[in-house]
Amino acid sequence: MTTTTTWIAAHRTAVLGPHEDVQLFPSRSFTDQTVRQPLRLAGGGEALRVRLSNRYGTAPLEIGGAHLATRTRGSGIDPATDIPLTFSGTATATIPAGDELVSDPVHQPFSAGQELALSLHLPGDTGPTTFSPVAHDVGHAAPGSRLDAEVLDGAEEFSTGHLLAGVDVLAPADTRIVVAFGDSWIEGAATTPGADNSFPSQLGRRLDRGWIVNQGLSGNRLLTDGIGEHLLARIDHDVLAVPGVSHVLVHIGLNDLGLPGVIAHPEPAEGPTAAEFIAGLTTLADRLHTAGLTVIACTLGTYQGATYDGFDSAAGQATRAEINAWLLGDDHPFDAVADTAAAVADPAQPARIRAEFNAGDGLHVNDAGAKALADAVDTTLFKL
């Protein structure tokens, strides 16, 4: 029997604009450099294509060449696996401002968990690039065109992700894809770079069918732009346009409650009320359900004692408690709710992250905490 195959997301990276008024995470530029960035496939297939993004660029972006290879260590690649990528049959391309670019397919097998390195030669001055705050691992930039170099000797390192939006694989059409959607608890801020230990990654290793792609964005909010477009505005591009999506796992809200205490004018002086936030979550669920997706929400994480001045407030904590009580009740619109807040809470002080899970700032979890979050989600929900 022949299995029908189709293009399905195997890696995703949510991106920010470099020119936002609020820049908790600044972007950077590249000029006549080879930029090599690692990525790990959540799932495999019989072919692969790469997505590049100039979505928030203000000028066309010139790609002087692109290669893909198996990563070894640091900036190293296995030269025997090096593959030049093409775009509509050519080795070079220009991505218009506000647009994305998909490579031609590479027709060979790729496997789940495979770690690759994408090398881009950026011959001009890119200006501040479309980027993501949390990269899979440290990237490297070296002068000139060194796309097939085994190691980028003398390269500078950077910890943000640039221009890479995702990878698709040609896989069975009935593969189930979960989009993990939300903030830094989804993106994996404060987990070990390169260890693949974010909450979605550790949850994905528990699935016996399909896989999870990560569309978390540190600093993101449900209702307010500023650190990326707000979550409701991201639905079309970051969820509905993801090929193969069947389920959505959502964690959002801590920045809605905490950032107004940290960021000055023109941000709102106060966070949303519980009623406003609940209305936003209801809109989120309704839009995703209308698209035929199964939606699992997470309770808003614990963050009392967060070390960022102004983030932790009595009003924010009261709103968080009210929202979580609603999520854990019978009136929410989601298909299920995972009590991830309780999974990492200090039993003696439930509004705080327990010490062994605290990444050190009181707001984010470490690798062990991310595993506790993953273990709190019932994997049978992804079989619905």
PDB file of C-alpha atoms in Angstrom, residues 180-181 185-188 196-205 207 212-216 249 370 374:
ATOM      1  CA  ALA A 180       3.655  24.718  21.140  1.00  0.00           C
ATOM      2  CA  PHE A 181       2.512  28.332  21.219  1.00  0.00           C
ATOM      3  CA  TRP A 185       8.085  28.942  29.097  1.00  0.00           C
ATOM      4  CA  ILE A 186       7.379  27.483  25.662  1.00  0.00           C
ATOM      5  CA  GLU A 187      10.442  28.836  23.859  1.00  0.00           C
ATOM      6  CA  GLY A 188      12.785  27.361  26.473  1.00  0.00           C
ATOM      7  CA  ASP A 196      17.127  20.183  23.540  1.00  0.00           C
ATOM      8  CA  ASN A 197      15.545  20.348  26.986  1.00  0.00           C
ATOM      9  CA  SER A 198      12.800  22.944  26.509  1.00  0.00           C
ATOM     10  CA  PHE A 199       9.332  22.048  27.800  1.00  0.00           C
ATOM     11  CA  PRO A 200       8.027  21.191  24.286  1.00  0.00           C
ATOM     12  CA  SER A 201      11.142  19.164  23.415  1.00  0.00           C
ATOM     13  CA  GLN A 202      10.909  17.046  26.548  1.00  0.00           C
ATOM     14  CA  LEU A 203       7.189  16.571  26.031  1.00  0.00           C
ATOM     15  CA  GLY A 204       7.805  15.620  22.401  1.00  0.00           C
ATOM     16  CA  ARG A 205      10.055  12.759  23.483  1.00  0.00           C
ATOM     17  CA  LEU A 207       4.846  11.131  22.225  1.00  0.00           C
ATOM     18  CA  ILE A 212       6.007  19.042  18.478  1.00  0.00           C
ATOM     19  CA  VAL A 213       7.314  22.225  16.845  1.00  0.00           C
ATOM     20  CA  ASN A 214       8.101  25.243  18.984  1.00  0.00           C
ATOM     21  CA  GLN A 215       6.509  28.633  18.306  1.00  0.00           C
ATOM     22  CA  GLY A 216       7.278  30.144  21.698  1.00  0.00           C
ATOM     23  CA  LEU A 249      -0.353  23.576  23.354  1.00  0.00           C
ATOM     24  CA  ALA A 370      10.993  21.907  31.987  1.00  0.00           C
ATOM     25  CA  ALA A 374       6.381  18.069  30.252  1.00  0.00           C
TER      26      ALA A 374
END
